[in-house]
């Protein structure tokens, strides 16, 4: 539940037309964990309170969907499609106008890091659970790991904070699930688990491996079924494995209540190589896997 934990902040609203959809107001990305000098991080309590204490959600349970992983792998780009889906309430035409720019969480192409700290979308989306209860869904973006300006501690801090606070942690990967991905996941989750008071039960909720640009659909098809097939292989523990490899897998399985994997195709060369690409689906039809 959202409780009163500090001074009230303004409600963040923007007027305008969103992806061909007329709305009176729209949210915006709000930094809730900001970076400081000497590789420090600070929680902006006023900004977080302003999101959680909005009248329509302040007494409701909150579901936080976070995306984390290496820098420059399309986390913010992905979240903006999630944002479109939530704004259109899962309608069949949720992709919207093919000539609309993709906006929301800030993103751009290139090789240098863009997002810093942790950002949360100011608008909460009310969703009915199967039991009929309304919950507030919030989207969260995180600073990418392993850039040239961040230490391992920085990366572990951001990943641990987002994992501890999220209901669903999307672990954003490129092309495959590699052993170093699992080792980094073990390091980051241990950092978070040590910060929690009790280790009697699994400390985190749902982990979703998301493999982007999957190149082997002949081994496992795109989507959840193929993803879980690959995940079962990667997390399998056998007597033939070195004890270190066994420990990594046992640790990951002990940390999360639910683990799954989703495989996604490459979105097309226009997305990957055009510095002027702004998310318009109309400009990427010839070689895009984003469109049905």
Short mmCIF file of C-alpha atoms in Angstrom, two decimals, residues 70-283:
data_model
loop_
_atom_site.label_atom_id
_atom_site.label_comp_id
_atom_site.label_asym_id
_atom_site.label_seq_id
_atom_site.Cartn_x
_atom_site.Cartn_y
_atom_site.Cartn_z
CA UNK A 70 23.41 -3.47 -19.76
CA UNK A 71 23.50 0.05 -21.20
CA UNK A 72 22.54 0.82 -24.81
CA UNK A 73 20.40 -2.31 -25.21
CA UNK A 74 17.02 -0.61 -25.72
CA UNK A 75 15.50 -0.62 -22.22
CA UNK A 76 13.87 2.82 -22.51
CA UNK A 77 12.80 2.07 -26.10
CA UNK A 78 11.04 -1.07 -24.87
CA UNK A 79 9.38 0.73 -21.97
CA UNK A 80 7.87 3.29 -24.31
CA UNK A 81 6.07 0.50 -26.14
CA UNK A 82 4.89 -0.80 -22.76
CA UNK A 83 3.69 2.72 -22.07
CA UNK A 84 1.70 2.77 -25.30
CA UNK A 85 0.11 -0.55 -24.38
CA UNK A 86 -0.88 0.65 -20.91
CA UNK A 87 -2.22 3.98 -22.18
CA UNK A 88 -4.41 2.16 -24.70
CA UNK A 89 -5.49 -0.38 -22.08
CA UNK A 90 -4.36 -3.33 -24.16
CA UNK A 91 -6.53 -2.52 -27.19
CA UNK A 92 -5.87 -4.52 -30.37
CA UNK A 93 -4.57 -1.36 -32.06
CA UNK A 94 -2.36 -0.39 -29.13
CA UNK A 95 0.63 0.34 -31.40
CA UNK A 96 -1.27 3.44 -32.51
CA UNK A 97 -0.63 5.76 -35.42
CA UNK A 98 2.29 4.43 -37.48
CA UNK A 99 3.45 8.00 -38.14
CA UNK A 100 3.73 8.94 -34.45
CA UNK A 101 7.11 9.31 -32.79
CA UNK A 102 7.88 6.98 -29.91
CA UNK A 103 8.03 9.06 -26.76
CA UNK A 104 7.70 8.80 -23.01
CA UNK A 105 10.90 7.70 -21.30
CA UNK A 106 13.77 9.52 -23.03
CA UNK A 107 15.77 7.42 -25.49
CA UNK A 108 18.08 7.85 -28.46
CA UNK A 109 20.37 5.78 -30.65
CA UNK A 110 24.11 5.69 -30.26
CA UNK A 111 26.83 4.04 -28.23
CA UNK A 112 26.98 6.32 -25.17
CA UNK A 113 24.83 5.92 -22.06
CA UNK A 114 21.71 8.06 -21.81
CA UNK A 115 19.60 7.12 -18.77
CA UNK A 116 21.07 7.74 -15.30
CA UNK A 117 19.69 6.80 -11.91
CA UNK A 118 16.16 5.38 -11.73
CA UNK A 119 13.13 6.95 -13.42
CA UNK A 120 9.45 6.22 -12.75
CA UNK A 121 6.53 7.17 -14.97
CA UNK A 122 4.37 9.60 -13.01
CA UNK A 123 1.07 8.17 -14.20
CA UNK A 124 -0.17 4.98 -12.53
CA UNK A 125 -2.38 2.67 -14.59
CA UNK A 126 -5.30 0.98 -12.83
CA UNK A 127 -5.65 -2.66 -13.83
CA UNK A 128 -8.11 -5.33 -12.68
CA UNK A 129 -6.55 -8.54 -11.37
CA UNK A 130 -8.23 -11.93 -12.02
CA UNK A 131 -9.75 -11.67 -8.54
CA UNK A 132 -11.39 -8.36 -9.46
CA UNK A 133 -9.11 -6.20 -7.32
CA UNK A 134 -7.82 -2.97 -8.84
CA UNK A 135 -4.07 -2.46 -8.60
CA UNK A 136 -1.91 0.46 -9.71
CA UNK A 137 0.77 -0.44 -12.30
CA UNK A 138 3.87 1.75 -12.45
CA UNK A 139 6.68 1.57 -15.03
CA UNK A 140 10.30 2.07 -13.98
CA UNK A 141 13.43 2.66 -16.07
CA UNK A 142 16.96 2.14 -14.80
CA UNK A 143 20.49 3.24 -15.56
CA UNK A 144 22.26 0.72 -17.77
CA UNK A 145 25.05 -1.40 -16.36
CA UNK A 146 28.66 -1.74 -17.51
CA UNK A 147 29.18 1.65 -19.13
CA UNK A 148 32.59 3.30 -18.90
CA UNK A 149 31.48 5.73 -16.17
CA UNK A 150 30.00 3.24 -13.69
CA UNK A 151 31.76 1.02 -11.19
CA UNK A 152 30.62 -2.53 -10.46
CA UNK A 153 29.20 -1.20 -7.19
CA UNK A 154 27.19 1.42 -9.10
CA UNK A 155 25.74 -1.26 -11.36
CA UNK A 156 24.97 -3.56 -8.44
CA UNK A 157 23.31 -0.73 -6.50
CA UNK A 158 20.93 0.23 -9.31
CA UNK A 159 20.06 -3.38 -10.14
CA UNK A 160 19.56 -4.29 -6.48
CA UNK A 161 17.38 -1.25 -5.73
CA UNK A 162 15.17 -1.88 -8.76
CA UNK A 163 14.89 -5.60 -7.98
CA UNK A 164 13.99 -5.01 -4.34
CA UNK A 165 11.24 -2.54 -5.21
CA UNK A 166 9.79 -4.17 -8.33
CA UNK A 167 7.02 -6.74 -8.67
CA UNK A 168 8.39 -7.74 -12.08
CA UNK A 169 12.05 -7.25 -12.91
CA UNK A 170 12.70 -7.53 -16.64
CA UNK A 171 16.33 -8.54 -17.22
CA UNK A 172 17.04 -7.10 -20.66
CA UNK A 173 19.60 -9.14 -22.65
CA UNK A 174 20.89 -9.19 -26.22
CA UNK A 175 20.82 -12.27 -28.48
CA UNK A 176 21.23 -15.00 -25.84
CA UNK A 177 21.45 -15.89 -22.14
CA UNK A 178 25.17 -16.25 -21.51
CA UNK A 179 27.02 -17.48 -18.46
CA UNK A 180 28.33 -14.01 -17.62
CA UNK A 181 24.70 -12.77 -17.60
CA UNK A 182 23.87 -15.34 -14.93
CA UNK A 183 27.00 -14.47 -12.93
CA UNK A 184 26.16 -10.77 -12.98
CA UNK A 185 22.61 -11.57 -11.94
CA UNK A 186 23.93 -13.59 -9.01
CA UNK A 187 26.19 -10.72 -7.91
CA UNK A 188 23.49 -8.07 -8.20
CA UNK A 189 20.76 -10.05 -6.48
CA UNK A 190 23.07 -11.05 -3.62
CA UNK A 191 23.80 -7.35 -3.11
CA UNK A 192 20.07 -6.74 -2.76
CA UNK A 193 19.37 -9.81 -0.64
CA UNK A 194 21.96 -8.77 1.93
CA UNK A 195 20.16 -5.43 2.28
CA UNK A 196 16.94 -7.16 3.31
CA UNK A 197 16.30 -7.98 6.96
CA UNK A 198 15.08 -11.56 6.47
CA UNK A 199 16.29 -14.32 4.19
CA UNK A 200 13.75 -16.91 5.36
CA UNK A 201 11.81 -16.83 2.09
CA UNK A 202 12.53 -15.92 -1.52
CA UNK A 203 13.32 -12.20 -1.31
CA UNK A 204 12.20 -11.11 -4.78
CA UNK A 205 9.06 -11.59 -6.84
CA UNK A 206 9.11 -12.17 -10.63
CA UNK A 207 12.17 -12.23 -12.88
CA UNK A 208 11.53 -12.04 -16.62
CA UNK A 209 14.52 -12.68 -18.87
CA UNK A 210 13.92 -10.74 -22.09
CA UNK A 211 16.25 -11.80 -24.90
CA UNK A 212 16.28 -9.20 -27.67
CA UNK A 213 17.42 -9.89 -31.26
CA UNK A 214 17.07 -13.67 -30.84
CA UNK A 215 18.78 -15.19 -33.87
CA UNK A 216 17.94 -18.89 -33.46
CA UNK A 217 14.18 -19.31 -34.00
CA UNK A 218 14.88 -22.74 -35.50
CA UNK A 219 16.04 -23.85 -32.02
CA UNK A 220 13.35 -22.10 -30.02
CA UNK A 221 10.52 -19.98 -31.38
CA UNK A 222 9.94 -16.35 -30.48
CA UNK A 223 7.80 -15.66 -27.45
CA UNK A 224 7.25 -17.17 -24.03
CA UNK A 225 7.19 -20.87 -24.92
CA UNK A 226 10.50 -20.72 -26.79
CA UNK A 227 11.97 -18.50 -24.11
CA UNK A 228 11.14 -20.89 -21.30
CA UNK A 229 12.62 -23.74 -23.35
CA UNK A 230 15.95 -21.87 -23.52
CA UNK A 231 15.70 -20.79 -19.88
CA UNK A 232 15.25 -24.37 -18.71
CA UNK A 233 18.48 -25.28 -20.50
CA UNK A 234 20.43 -22.35 -19.07
CA UNK A 235 19.28 -22.82 -15.45
CA UNK A 236 19.51 -26.59 -15.41
CA UNK A 237 21.68 -27.97 -12.61
CA UNK A 238 23.53 -31.23 -13.25
CA UNK A 239 26.16 -33.31 -11.48
CA UNK A 240 28.48 -32.82 -14.44
CA UNK A 241 28.69 -29.06 -13.88
CA UNK A 242 31.45 -27.41 -11.91
CA UNK A 243 30.25 -26.53 -8.35
CA UNK A 244 30.60 -22.82 -9.18
CA UNK A 245 28.14 -23.17 -12.07
CA UNK A 246 25.75 -25.13 -9.90
CA UNK A 247 25.89 -22.44 -7.20
CA UNK A 248 25.03 -19.67 -9.66
CA UNK A 249 21.88 -21.48 -10.78
CA UNK A 250 20.82 -22.50 -7.30
CA UNK A 251 21.24 -18.92 -6.10
CA UNK A 252 19.09 -17.47 -8.90
CA UNK A 253 16.33 -20.04 -8.34
CA UNK A 254 16.37 -19.32 -4.60
CA UNK A 255 15.96 -15.56 -5.07
CA UNK A 256 12.78 -15.28 -7.16
CA UNK A 257 9.26 -16.57 -6.68
CA UNK A 258 8.78 -16.90 -10.44
CA UNK A 259 11.24 -16.94 -13.35
CA UNK A 260 10.40 -16.94 -17.06
CA UNK A 261 11.91 -15.91 -20.39
CA UNK A 262 10.64 -14.24 -23.57
CA UNK A 263 12.45 -14.24 -26.94
CA UNK A 264 12.09 -11.26 -29.29
CA UNK A 265 13.18 -10.90 -32.94
CA UNK A 266 15.42 -8.15 -34.23
CA UNK A 267 13.35 -4.98 -34.85
CA UNK A 268 15.03 -4.19 -38.19
CA UNK A 269 18.08 -2.42 -39.56
CA UNK A 270 16.34 0.97 -39.53
CA UNK A 271 16.13 0.82 -35.74
CA UNK A 272 19.71 -0.37 -35.31
CA UNK A 273 21.62 1.78 -37.79
CA UNK A 274 19.66 4.96 -38.60
CA UNK A 275 20.73 7.83 -36.28
CA UNK A 276 17.55 9.73 -37.18
CA UNK A 277 15.10 6.95 -36.32
CA UNK A 278 12.48 8.34 -33.92
CA UNK A 279 10.28 5.32 -33.40
CA UNK A 280 7.85 5.85 -36.28
CA UNK A 281 6.65 2.43 -37.38
CA UNK A 282 5.90 3.71 -40.90
CA UNK A 283 9.59 4.20 -41.62
#
